[in-house]
């Protein structure tokens, strides 16, 4: 170890991993339905896409998590976005291609992507 | 996928290891491999979470679900339900007291809410065997800044300003110790930094947990101390009975060497520092500073009179800085967050926090870190969850065999150096043994004296002979042979011992006797005058009798009695022959009619 910069480089690399261990009440939660129905419909690539996108944009205030069956199996893969203090948003029939738009528009710019939501799917 | 989406933290401290957390870690490994999840889910071994009574504990992030009493058989369910499907396994969640609603998150528990974790900040959070994780929390930043931007005096000034006092027991101001060692002149310029990790008080295990959970914090603080006082070599004296702590410390030292954080020209500053472990063989007296250093020198661990103090003539006759593990664990926090912030926690004369090891008759056995000055009541009732089985809290023993008891009437005493000193107790190293109505205070005093007799090194006669005589007097009382004059003799002997013993071990040995005499004199008198043990502990003073009105003559007690002391015909009331009775209590435990009483 020859300099503080060297030390800080390691610190930054590790911080992402450690941030996961802090429960932040203000963070936005993205929950992907990962029960049998969700997995069968392709929820796994959707979950991975969310993780990829969040990592790429360095969104430290977003927690990506998974959940069981949300209940409307015919609309899977489903992901729900919880912004603190707001109604949750339910996105349906997701594919990995749709995820970057949700991340950019909803998670970053706080504009719900209406066309992917459950309301638009009827 | 190359992102870790979930982390499973499993406690690998001594408590959880002995309740088989290694098997749980192995089971997780196996299960994650079977489900092909090893690339997205990471298993992290951590240090002690503090809730040892609930072990083994497992924490799953990002949800922060806190599972307690986990068994290897539960692992499959946690992986297939929680990890795969995101459904928290509610039946394994930590349950708090009578609360039917189960607490999901660790930080929401009463046990954690009241705590301020500084010395334990990384315990149960990071993997203690990973230097990268330590650096990720800001580790070695304070060292880097100290070596490249600050003078030794600036660092000492910060430690002074923080108001930190030694956490090993005596409470000497840490900054002043650093200043004295810094100012001391060594004949050949050699000085040493030592760490006292010879934690020996019965019931105290906070130093072990820091070493197991955050060993780099001690390594970093000792290196900073070396720079501050002008030492290039440090020793950590740790007892050999702490195998996990030793292993993790050695890993931490090796990793620091590999990263160039220990060794030569650290942070390109020209400063060299090295650390070595020295294992103690478990003698209690080696926790005394002069005995500890004699032991590091390879000699028999015996104390010698002070002065000279270690700051002037310590290890190998050179100026030596010796601090306790918990003291070092506070240093980097102080340097990173600022001494003012530290001084604002606690009370004006006792800054910061203190870790207590809660044990004895308490629901939540474990480690708690609270601001100095927190009332004992908060620790016992709110954090500790009170005495189990609805028993009444009687007293708490702090400071182990060197400390004293705090009776229930003083439960609102603030826990700080001066308040405890004024009531005849002490903070000590932080062992906190809780006693309920079933504990006999004379017996407790006797227990600690017995410990001291075993551990006295025998060098000075007040301690070697005095503690033995004290023990004999207490035995006389617990056997119903004591007189009121004996109580006076005990007090006189205690005062002589305090003033004439060579080291802290002997000087503080009478404390448990004196403080129980002070607060529970009536219990001593009951033993002496009424020949009665109010708590029903001292065997020579208790009697079991059968109530003829309640006894149905079922013969169960007679069949269970190991000495055939119970006689009586079938279906007729039985009697106990007191001469034969060994007071084992087997009869009382077996009686179904509540006919046997102890008094």
XYZ file of C-alpha atoms in Angstrom:
721
model
C 0.000 0.000 0.000
C 1.755 3.110 -1.169
C -0.947 5.747 -1.270
C -4.378 6.729 -0.069
C -5.587 6.615 -3.693
C -4.670 2.954 -3.890
C -6.616 2.319 -0.689
C -9.642 4.266 -1.879
C -9.759 2.289 -5.114
C -10.216 -0.914 -3.119
C -12.737 0.804 -0.917
C -14.891 1.870 -3.843
C -14.769 -1.571 -5.371
C -15.985 -3.117 -2.123
C -18.579 -0.559 -1.233
C -21.228 -1.847 -3.633
C -21.088 -5.223 -1.989
C -21.320 -3.764 1.491
C -24.138 -1.369 0.597
C -26.335 -4.392 0.086
C -26.044 -5.007 3.820
C -27.587 -1.730 4.825
C -31.311 -1.471 5.113
C -32.150 1.930 3.801
C -35.717 3.017 4.416
C -35.553 5.515 1.541
C -34.497 3.133 -1.169
C -36.624 2.210 -4.138
C -37.396 -1.505 -4.179
C -37.815 -3.512 -7.341
C -39.365 -6.881 -6.635
C -39.457 -9.517 -9.363
C -41.942 -12.387 -9.070
C -39.869 -15.541 -8.961
C -42.309 -18.318 -8.170
C -42.666 -21.301 -10.499
C -44.969 -19.342 -12.808
C -42.612 -16.374 -13.004
C -39.521 -18.477 -13.589
C -41.297 -20.517 -16.263
C -42.370 -17.328 -18.039
C -38.795 -16.001 -18.048
C -38.437 -13.952 -14.863
C -34.817 -14.873 -14.394
C -33.462 -12.876 -17.381
C -35.678 -9.997 -16.219
C -34.169 -10.084 -12.739
C -30.687 -10.224 -14.249
C -31.485 -7.318 -16.525
C -32.599 -5.214 -13.565
C -29.417 -6.076 -11.668
C -27.293 -5.285 -14.740
C -28.962 -1.993 -15.406
C -28.867 -0.858 -11.760
C -25.199 -1.746 -11.590
C -24.394 -0.012 -14.848
C -26.035 3.212 -13.705
C -24.616 2.902 -10.218
C -28.021 3.404 -8.581
C -27.140 3.021 -4.929
C -30.677 3.793 -3.789
C -32.288 0.847 -5.586
C -32.682 -2.592 -4.058
C -33.486 -5.420 -6.438
C -35.152 -8.335 -4.758
C -37.380 -11.234 -5.640
C -40.691 -12.437 -4.368
C -43.079 -15.335 -4.765
C -46.198 -15.547 -6.907
C -47.860 -12.175 -7.218
C -51.158 -13.779 -8.229
C -51.791 -12.955 -11.875
C -49.801 -15.792 -13.364
C -50.969 -15.204 -16.926
C -49.263 -11.808 -16.921
C -45.868 -13.052 -15.715
C -43.023 -12.105 -15.661
C -44.097 -9.389 -13.258
C -42.041 -6.817 -11.414
C -43.285 -4.316 -8.878
C -41.614 -1.014 -8.098
C -41.995 0.488 -4.624
C -41.039 4.139 -4.342
C -41.205 5.281 -0.698
C -44.333 7.302 -0.078
C -45.990 6.366 -3.377
C -48.387 3.691 -4.623
C -46.575 0.665 -5.976
C -46.364 0.178 -9.727
C -46.896 -3.257 -11.255
C -45.191 -4.015 -14.564
C -46.325 -7.113 -16.445
C -45.282 -9.400 -19.324
C -41.748 -8.200 -18.981
C -38.777 -9.177 -21.035
C -35.154 -8.292 -20.510
C -35.454 -5.757 -23.388
C -38.123 -3.770 -21.574
C -36.085 -3.409 -18.395
C -33.644 -0.623 -19.432
C -36.590 1.677 -20.206
C -38.156 1.073 -16.800
C -34.856 1.747 -15.101
C -34.178 4.934 -17.056
C -37.651 6.383 -17.017
C -39.082 5.185 -13.727
C -36.171 4.566 -11.375
C -34.058 7.485 -12.565
C -36.532 10.051 -13.898
C -39.603 9.070 -11.855
C -41.877 8.702 -14.889
C -43.934 5.532 -14.876
C -43.729 3.563 -18.127
C -47.499 3.288 -18.454
C -47.551 1.024 -21.493
C -45.872 -1.821 -19.548
C -48.080 -1.589 -16.473
C -50.889 -3.915 -15.542
C -53.456 -1.252 -16.442
C -52.316 -1.234 -20.069
C -52.287 -5.009 -20.388
C -56.028 -5.586 -20.296
C -24.754 -13.481 -14.153
C -21.950 -11.612 -12.515
C -23.849 -9.674 -9.859
C -24.242 -10.733 -6.306
C -27.930 -10.132 -5.679
C -28.130 -11.596 -2.228
C -25.765 -12.155 0.668
C -26.170 -14.694 3.420
C -24.351 -13.653 6.577
C -23.682 -16.482 8.981
C -22.218 -15.794 12.403
C -18.898 -17.567 12.865
C -18.087 -16.249 16.324
C -17.238 -18.634 19.124
C -20.815 -18.843 20.417
C -22.430 -19.730 17.106
C -19.495 -21.922 16.076
C -20.034 -24.057 19.139
C -23.711 -24.322 18.250
C -22.605 -25.649 14.859
C -22.623 -22.693 12.477
C -19.847 -24.363 10.407
C -22.330 -27.102 9.482
C -24.812 -24.407 8.415
C -22.234 -22.699 6.225
C -21.390 -26.039 4.618
C -25.078 -26.749 4.063
C -25.604 -23.361 2.382
C -22.620 -24.001 0.144
C -24.011 -27.360 -0.878
C -27.529 -26.075 -1.407
C -26.435 -23.043 -3.440
C -24.341 -25.305 -5.642
C -27.234 -27.702 -6.097
C -29.522 -24.830 -7.125
C -26.772 -23.250 -9.273
C -26.883 -20.022 -7.325
C -23.244 -19.708 -6.311
C -22.606 -16.868 -8.760
C -25.445 -14.662 -7.571
C -25.590 -15.415 -3.877
C -22.653 -14.975 -1.571
C -22.088 -16.610 1.801
C -20.263 -14.351 4.251
C -18.848 -15.544 7.557
C -19.020 -12.758 10.070
C -18.070 -12.098 13.643
C -20.443 -12.046 16.581
C -23.840 -10.366 16.162
C -24.188 -10.108 19.921
C -27.342 -12.153 20.373
C -25.508 -15.288 21.392
C -28.507 -16.787 23.188
C -30.327 -16.920 19.848
C -27.529 -18.605 17.926
C -26.775 -19.797 15.401
C -27.935 -16.659 13.641
C -28.211 -16.023 9.893
C -28.908 -12.707 8.221
C -30.081 -12.571 4.597
C -29.702 -9.384 2.556
C -31.042 -7.324 0.783
C -34.197 -8.070 2.793
C -32.272 -8.028 6.071
C -34.211 -11.027 7.366
C -32.821 -12.114 10.721
C -33.092 -15.843 11.350
C -32.301 -17.294 14.772
C -31.762 -20.805 16.151
C -31.060 -21.992 12.627
C -30.255 -25.662 12.092
C -28.475 -27.226 9.133
C -31.794 -28.886 8.265
C -33.409 -25.454 7.806
C -30.947 -24.409 5.127
C -32.753 -26.099 2.265
C -35.944 -24.237 3.116
C -34.171 -20.884 3.399
C -32.573 -21.358 -0.013
C -35.621 -22.689 -1.860
C -38.097 -20.302 -0.244
C -36.205 -17.110 0.524
C -33.347 -17.113 -1.958
C -35.173 -18.603 -4.923
C -38.723 -17.413 -4.401
C -38.158 -14.398 -2.203
C -40.502 -15.651 0.497
C -39.143 -14.998 3.952
C -39.227 -18.105 6.143
C -41.297 -16.620 8.920
C -41.070 -19.503 11.342
C -37.306 -18.978 11.672
C -37.457 -15.223 12.179
C -36.278 -13.802 15.460
C -39.117 -13.610 17.966
C -38.922 -10.980 20.588
C -40.243 -11.620 24.082
C -43.995 -12.153 24.138
C -44.386 -10.310 20.873
C -46.422 -12.440 18.532
C -45.482 -10.396 15.469
C -42.104 -11.561 14.329
C -39.380 -9.056 13.734
C -37.953 -9.222 10.241
C -35.014 -6.950 10.577
C -32.181 -7.119 13.056
C -32.069 -3.373 13.527
C -35.736 -3.365 14.570
C -35.189 -5.572 17.611
C -35.276 -4.057 21.088
C -31.896 -5.660 21.566
C -30.307 -3.544 18.823
C -32.415 -0.391 18.939
C -30.959 0.781 22.235
C -27.370 0.121 21.268
C -24.723 2.424 19.843
C -22.199 0.267 18.096
C -18.725 1.778 17.773
C -16.278 -0.882 18.973
C -18.577 -3.550 17.524
C -19.407 -1.541 14.376
C -18.178 -4.208 11.988
C -18.988 -7.295 14.040
C -21.694 -9.225 12.280
C -21.433 -6.903 9.275
C -18.225 -7.791 7.465
C -16.260 -10.914 6.791
C -13.406 -10.678 9.321
C -11.154 -12.769 7.101
C -11.337 -10.288 4.225
C -9.149 -7.198 4.309
C -11.038 -5.892 1.269
C -14.324 -5.827 3.156
C -12.634 -3.987 6.022
C -11.247 -1.437 3.575
C -14.722 -1.202 2.032
C -16.057 0.135 5.336
C -13.401 2.856 5.384
C -10.735 0.735 7.001
C -7.060 1.783 6.964
C -8.151 5.266 5.840
C -7.303 6.661 9.296
C -3.869 5.034 9.145
C -3.246 6.327 5.627
C -4.167 9.861 6.627
C -2.160 9.673 9.859
C 1.012 8.557 8.106
C 0.781 10.922 5.153
C -0.831 14.042 6.585
C -0.537 14.172 10.377
C 2.172 14.418 12.996
C 2.278 11.980 15.920
C 1.356 14.814 18.280
C -1.731 15.679 16.229
C -2.951 12.114 16.598
C -2.297 12.041 20.337
C -4.158 15.332 20.684
C -7.175 13.797 18.976
C -7.156 10.773 21.270
C -6.828 13.136 24.246
C -9.707 15.305 23.022
C -11.986 12.304 22.563
C -11.914 11.642 26.315
C -11.431 7.909 25.663
C -10.511 5.971 28.797
C -9.028 2.475 28.933
C -11.640 -0.231 28.453
C -9.660 -2.944 30.223
C -10.958 -2.010 33.653
C -8.980 0.756 35.313
C -10.257 3.518 33.038
C -6.978 5.435 32.685
C -7.233 8.199 30.043
C -5.924 6.645 26.831
C -4.592 9.902 25.371
C -2.485 10.539 28.457
C -1.015 7.062 28.241
C -0.101 7.709 24.594
C 1.416 11.083 25.514
C 3.484 9.604 28.362
C 4.837 6.837 26.134
C 5.490 9.335 23.348
C 7.416 11.613 25.731
C 9.380 8.805 27.410
C 13.007 8.550 26.332
C 14.274 5.127 25.342
C 18.042 4.502 25.754
C 18.323 3.026 22.257
C 15.227 4.597 20.732
C 13.248 1.331 20.840
C 9.633 1.441 22.041
C 6.814 -1.077 21.897
C 3.071 -1.150 21.372
C 1.172 -3.969 23.062
C -2.399 -5.108 23.050
C -3.903 -6.811 26.055
C -6.142 -9.538 24.672
C -5.778 -11.757 27.717
C -9.437 -11.487 28.557
C -9.912 -13.531 31.687
C -12.862 -12.295 33.745
C -15.444 -15.029 34.130
C -18.322 -14.064 31.868
C -16.512 -11.441 29.772
C -16.094 -12.081 26.056
C -16.256 -8.700 24.310
C -12.553 -8.633 23.398
C -12.825 -12.078 21.883
C -15.749 -10.901 19.778
C -13.900 -7.835 18.510
C -10.875 -9.960 17.573
C -13.096 -12.521 15.877
C -15.384 -10.046 14.183
C -13.111 -7.138 13.282
C -9.430 -8.035 13.739
C -8.234 -5.399 11.269
C -9.598 -2.649 13.525
C -7.062 -3.688 16.176
C -4.250 -4.069 13.649
C -4.946 -0.594 12.234
C -5.223 1.086 15.647
C -2.002 -0.506 16.887
C -0.150 0.646 13.779
C -1.446 4.178 14.317
C -0.377 3.941 17.978
C 3.076 2.813 16.847
C 3.381 5.888 14.651
C 2.074 8.152 17.429
C 4.514 7.003 20.111
C 7.443 6.097 17.857
C 7.397 2.297 18.001
C 8.126 -0.105 15.165
C 7.134 -3.353 16.792
C 3.881 -4.438 18.378
C 2.711 -7.513 20.220
C -0.804 -8.789 20.708
C -0.960 -10.925 23.831
C -3.946 -13.189 23.340
C -4.946 -16.196 25.371
C -4.482 -19.567 23.734
C -8.061 -20.507 24.656
C -9.314 -18.226 21.872
C -8.478 -20.332 18.806
C -10.840 -18.525 16.411
C -9.606 -15.093 17.487
C -5.989 -16.214 17.040
C -6.666 -17.614 13.597
C -8.454 -14.468 12.376
C -5.806 -12.164 13.877
C -3.073 -14.102 12.117
C -4.997 -13.922 8.840
C -5.472 -10.164 9.338
C -1.760 -9.643 10.044
C -0.772 -11.726 7.005
C -3.194 -9.841 4.742
C -1.976 -6.482 6.030
C 1.619 -7.539 5.329
C 0.693 -8.657 1.852
C -0.950 -5.269 1.155
C 2.067 -3.437 2.560
C -0.003 -2.025 5.422
C 2.350 -3.701 7.844
C 6.059 -3.876 7.109
C 8.349 -1.263 5.676
C 7.639 2.163 4.289
C 3.895 2.001 4.864
C 1.941 4.416 2.601
C 5.299 5.540 1.269
C 5.805 7.488 4.501
C 9.068 5.921 5.597
C 7.334 4.466 8.658
C 7.930 0.778 9.441
C 5.780 -1.310 11.721
C 5.339 -4.981 12.451
C 2.985 -6.988 14.588
C 3.322 -10.372 16.210
C 1.059 -12.549 18.293
C 2.046 -13.925 21.671
C -0.149 -16.604 23.143
C -0.861 -16.690 26.845
C -1.363 -19.985 28.592
C -4.497 -18.836 30.333
C -3.204 -17.489 33.629
C -5.608 -14.801 34.864
C -2.752 -12.779 36.374
C -1.222 -12.290 32.904
C -3.993 -9.811 32.181
C -2.238 -7.560 34.706
C 0.024 -5.284 32.692
C 3.391 -5.966 34.317
C 2.761 -9.727 34.411
C 1.660 -9.631 30.774
C 4.882 -8.012 29.656
C 6.987 -10.387 31.766
C 5.179 -13.216 30.016
C 5.869 -11.758 26.539
C 9.554 -11.642 27.519
C 9.347 -15.407 27.920
C 9.489 -15.438 31.689
C 7.043 -16.736 34.253
C 4.000 -14.469 34.277
C 4.344 -12.671 37.570
C 3.674 -9.004 38.269
C 6.200 -6.560 39.676
C 5.655 -3.350 41.617
C 4.999 -0.045 39.827
C 6.629 2.433 39.344
C 8.381 2.172 37.003
C 5.269 2.302 34.836
C 5.241 0.583 31.439
C 5.149 3.980 29.727
C 8.730 4.491 30.988
C 10.069 0.989 31.466
C 7.866 -1.754 30.130
C 8.536 -4.603 27.754
C 12.272 -5.414 27.620
C 12.805 -2.351 29.832
C 11.704 -0.027 27.011
C 8.830 2.489 27.024
C 5.723 0.507 26.154
C 2.152 1.416 25.311
C -0.322 -1.203 26.475
C -4.021 -0.877 25.675
C -6.906 -3.265 25.759
C -8.613 -4.665 22.620
C -11.800 -2.640 23.026
C -9.804 0.562 23.572
C -8.015 0.024 20.256
C -11.324 -0.791 18.565
C -12.494 2.763 19.321
C -9.410 4.521 17.925
C -10.074 4.473 14.178
C -13.688 5.530 14.699
C -12.456 8.524 16.704
C -9.943 9.501 14.028
C -12.457 9.065 11.199
C -15.497 10.671 12.780
C -13.691 13.235 14.907
C -12.919 13.325 18.636
C -15.721 15.843 19.298
C -18.313 13.402 18.032
C -16.936 10.712 20.323
C -16.765 13.016 23.330
C -20.420 13.941 22.766
C -21.448 10.325 23.395
C -21.702 9.164 26.991
C -21.049 11.408 29.988
C -18.537 14.273 30.393
C -16.104 12.132 32.400
C -16.804 8.836 30.672
C -16.925 9.501 26.941
C -18.073 7.070 24.302
C -19.597 3.638 24.573
C -18.881 0.472 26.538
C -19.454 -3.111 25.513
C -20.943 -5.368 28.157
C -21.092 -9.146 28.054
C -24.504 -9.986 29.443
C -24.653 -13.304 31.215
C -26.252 -15.169 34.075
C -29.975 -14.943 34.780
C -30.928 -12.868 31.769
C -33.110 -13.639 28.762
C -30.916 -12.182 26.006
C -27.449 -13.480 26.789
C -24.996 -11.715 24.548
C -22.992 -8.606 23.789
C -24.385 -5.094 24.043
C -22.704 -1.782 23.325
C -24.298 1.251 24.932
C -23.356 4.882 25.527
C -21.638 5.363 28.872
C -24.084 6.608 31.475
C -26.975 4.421 30.279
C -28.856 3.245 33.384
C -28.440 -0.378 34.390
C -32.227 -0.709 34.093
C -32.081 -0.161 30.317
C -29.547 -2.959 29.952
C -31.380 -5.427 32.173
C -34.984 -4.728 31.239
C -35.034 -3.301 27.718
C -32.010 -4.847 26.036
C -31.577 -7.949 28.163
C -35.276 -8.738 28.361
C -35.237 -9.200 32.156
C -34.665 -12.348 34.206
C -36.084 -15.514 32.677
C -39.047 -17.419 34.175
C -40.501 -14.290 35.764
C -37.917 -14.264 38.553
C -37.086 -11.070 40.369
C -33.844 -9.248 39.542
C -31.631 -9.203 42.621
C -28.226 -7.816 41.659
C -25.726 -7.503 38.832
C -22.025 -8.195 39.202
C -19.793 -5.967 37.105
C -16.044 -6.240 36.708
C -15.917 -9.962 37.468
C -13.786 -11.025 40.444
C -12.335 -7.507 40.716
C -15.657 -5.723 40.710
C -18.674 -5.493 42.898
C -22.378 -5.985 42.790
C -25.104 -3.486 42.014
C -28.241 -4.321 44.012
C -31.748 -4.056 42.566
C -32.345 -0.914 44.635
C -29.652 0.864 42.570
C -30.897 -0.318 39.175
C -31.127 3.269 37.940
C -27.398 3.850 38.443
C -25.817 5.243 35.268
C -23.200 2.858 33.942
C -20.066 4.991 33.835
C -16.672 4.893 35.545
C -17.428 7.347 38.339
C -21.012 6.382 39.176
C -20.084 2.730 39.525
C -16.964 3.577 41.518
C -19.028 5.611 43.970
C -21.271 2.646 44.800
C -18.337 0.270 45.331
C -18.489 -1.413 41.952
C -16.582 -0.791 38.736
C -17.053 -0.943 34.966
C -14.191 -3.378 34.830
C -13.604 -5.141 31.568
C -17.342 -5.321 30.942
C -18.572 -8.665 32.242
C -22.104 -8.208 33.549
C -23.455 -11.178 35.431
C -27.122 -10.931 36.341
C -28.457 -12.606 39.476
C -32.041 -13.270 40.455
C -33.784 -14.141 43.724
C -32.426 -17.700 43.612
C -28.802 -16.581 43.951
C -27.181 -16.446 47.403
C -24.895 -13.434 47.662
C -22.541 -15.064 50.169
C -22.179 -17.959 47.775
C -21.456 -15.551 44.888
C -18.703 -13.833 46.909
C -17.293 -17.257 47.705
C -17.365 -18.256 44.045
C -15.259 -15.266 42.973
C -12.797 -15.807 45.815
C -12.366 -19.415 44.812
C -11.505 -18.194 41.317
C -8.938 -15.765 42.745
C -7.317 -18.455 44.909
C -6.865 -20.605 41.806
C -5.442 -17.717 39.823
C -3.237 -16.014 42.426
C 0.351 -16.296 41.214
C 1.602 -16.682 44.781
C 4.348 -14.095 44.569
C 3.083 -11.897 47.423
C 1.768 -13.266 50.695
C -1.237 -10.940 51.186
C -2.835 -12.355 48.057
C -1.564 -15.927 48.388
C -2.540 -16.354 52.056
C -5.102 -13.597 52.549
C -7.529 -14.783 49.883
C -7.312 -18.329 51.235
C -8.146 -17.175 54.789
C -11.019 -15.066 53.439
C -12.357 -18.057 51.589
C -12.225 -20.171 54.742
C -14.185 -17.561 56.677
C -16.865 -17.399 53.987
C -17.070 -21.197 53.893
C -17.604 -21.169 57.644
C -20.526 -18.793 57.188
C -22.136 -20.757 54.368
C -21.938 -23.871 56.536
C -23.709 -22.187 59.413
C -20.634 -22.089 61.651
C -19.942 -18.359 61.344
C -20.085 -15.777 64.121
C -20.705 -12.037 64.051
C -17.030 -11.532 64.944
C -16.165 -13.346 61.721
C -17.907 -10.592 59.766
C -15.634 -8.013 61.403
C -12.572 -10.159 60.747
C -13.594 -10.469 57.098
C -13.867 -6.712 56.714
C -10.522 -6.107 58.374
C -8.802 -8.747 56.282
C -10.313 -7.234 53.122
C -8.863 -3.818 53.942
C -5.407 -5.266 54.612
C -5.504 -7.204 51.372
C -6.527 -4.123 49.393
C -3.688 -2.040 50.786
C -0.866 -4.568 50.771
C -1.216 -6.862 47.750
C 1.387 -6.429 45.024
C -0.822 -6.096 41.965
C -4.356 -5.375 40.852
C -5.398 -9.001 41.161
C -4.894 -9.090 44.924
C -5.850 -5.471 45.540
C -9.257 -5.935 43.955
C -9.883 -9.508 45.124
C -11.872 -8.414 48.219
C -14.278 -6.255 46.169
C -17.012 -8.863 45.661
C -16.918 -9.647 49.401
C -16.995 -6.009 50.456
C -19.788 -5.034 48.106
C -22.024 -7.989 48.989
C -21.389 -7.224 52.673
C -22.359 -3.630 52.003
C -25.617 -4.309 50.178
C -26.621 -7.744 51.446
C -25.426 -7.707 55.040
C -28.819 -9.085 56.144
C -28.121 -12.188 54.073
C -24.785 -12.693 55.835
C -26.525 -12.206 59.194
C -29.247 -14.716 58.257
C -26.487 -17.275 57.624
C -24.688 -16.431 60.879
C -27.511 -15.816 63.359
C -30.512 -17.722 61.996
C -28.397 -20.430 60.347
C -30.524 -19.914 57.267
C -29.756 -19.310 53.580
C -32.570 -17.045 52.308
C -32.018 -17.988 48.658
C -31.894 -21.693 49.474
C -28.473 -22.275 47.950
C -26.085 -23.149 50.802
C -26.579 -26.875 51.259
C -25.594 -27.118 54.891
C -28.335 -24.640 55.791
C -31.280 -25.975 53.874
C -33.654 -28.768 54.825
C -36.188 -30.682 52.818
C -39.370 -31.711 54.642
C -42.519 -33.517 53.631
C -45.909 -32.066 54.488
C -47.869 -35.040 55.921
C -51.142 -33.387 54.934
C -50.196 -33.310 51.252
C -48.214 -36.566 50.997
C -50.233 -39.420 49.476
C -47.600 -42.056 50.194
C -46.987 -42.796 46.514
C -43.335 -43.759 47.347
C -42.010 -41.966 44.255
C -39.669 -39.762 46.301
C -38.364 -42.688 48.322
C -37.549 -44.558 45.119
C -35.745 -41.508 43.693
C -33.698 -40.724 46.803
C -30.054 -41.707 46.145
C -29.239 -42.158 49.839
C -32.460 -43.926 50.922
C -33.155 -41.116 53.364
C -36.925 -41.234 52.851
C -39.000 -43.801 54.692
C -42.713 -44.511 55.032
C -45.320 -47.122 54.266
C -47.290 -47.146 51.009
C -50.259 -44.765 51.117
C -48.987 -43.238 54.397
C -47.118 -39.918 54.735
C -43.334 -40.274 54.293
C -40.553 -38.621 56.284
C -36.987 -37.546 55.466
C -34.158 -38.563 57.783
C -32.119 -35.366 57.923
C -28.855 -37.166 58.868
C -28.920 -39.158 55.669
C -30.172 -36.364 53.366
C -27.564 -34.918 50.983
C -29.912 -32.127 49.816
C -29.819 -33.071 46.183
C -33.442 -32.034 45.641
C -34.348 -35.204 43.693
C -37.362 -35.816 45.955
C -38.764 -32.347 45.450
C -38.361 -32.617 41.693
C -40.159 -35.959 41.578
C -43.093 -35.199 43.917
C -46.381 -34.804 42.033
C -48.349 -33.460 44.971
C -46.169 -30.489 45.857
C -45.732 -32.027 49.315
C -41.994 -31.423 49.670
C -40.638 -28.019 50.603
C -37.172 -26.546 50.980
C -36.410 -24.045 53.721
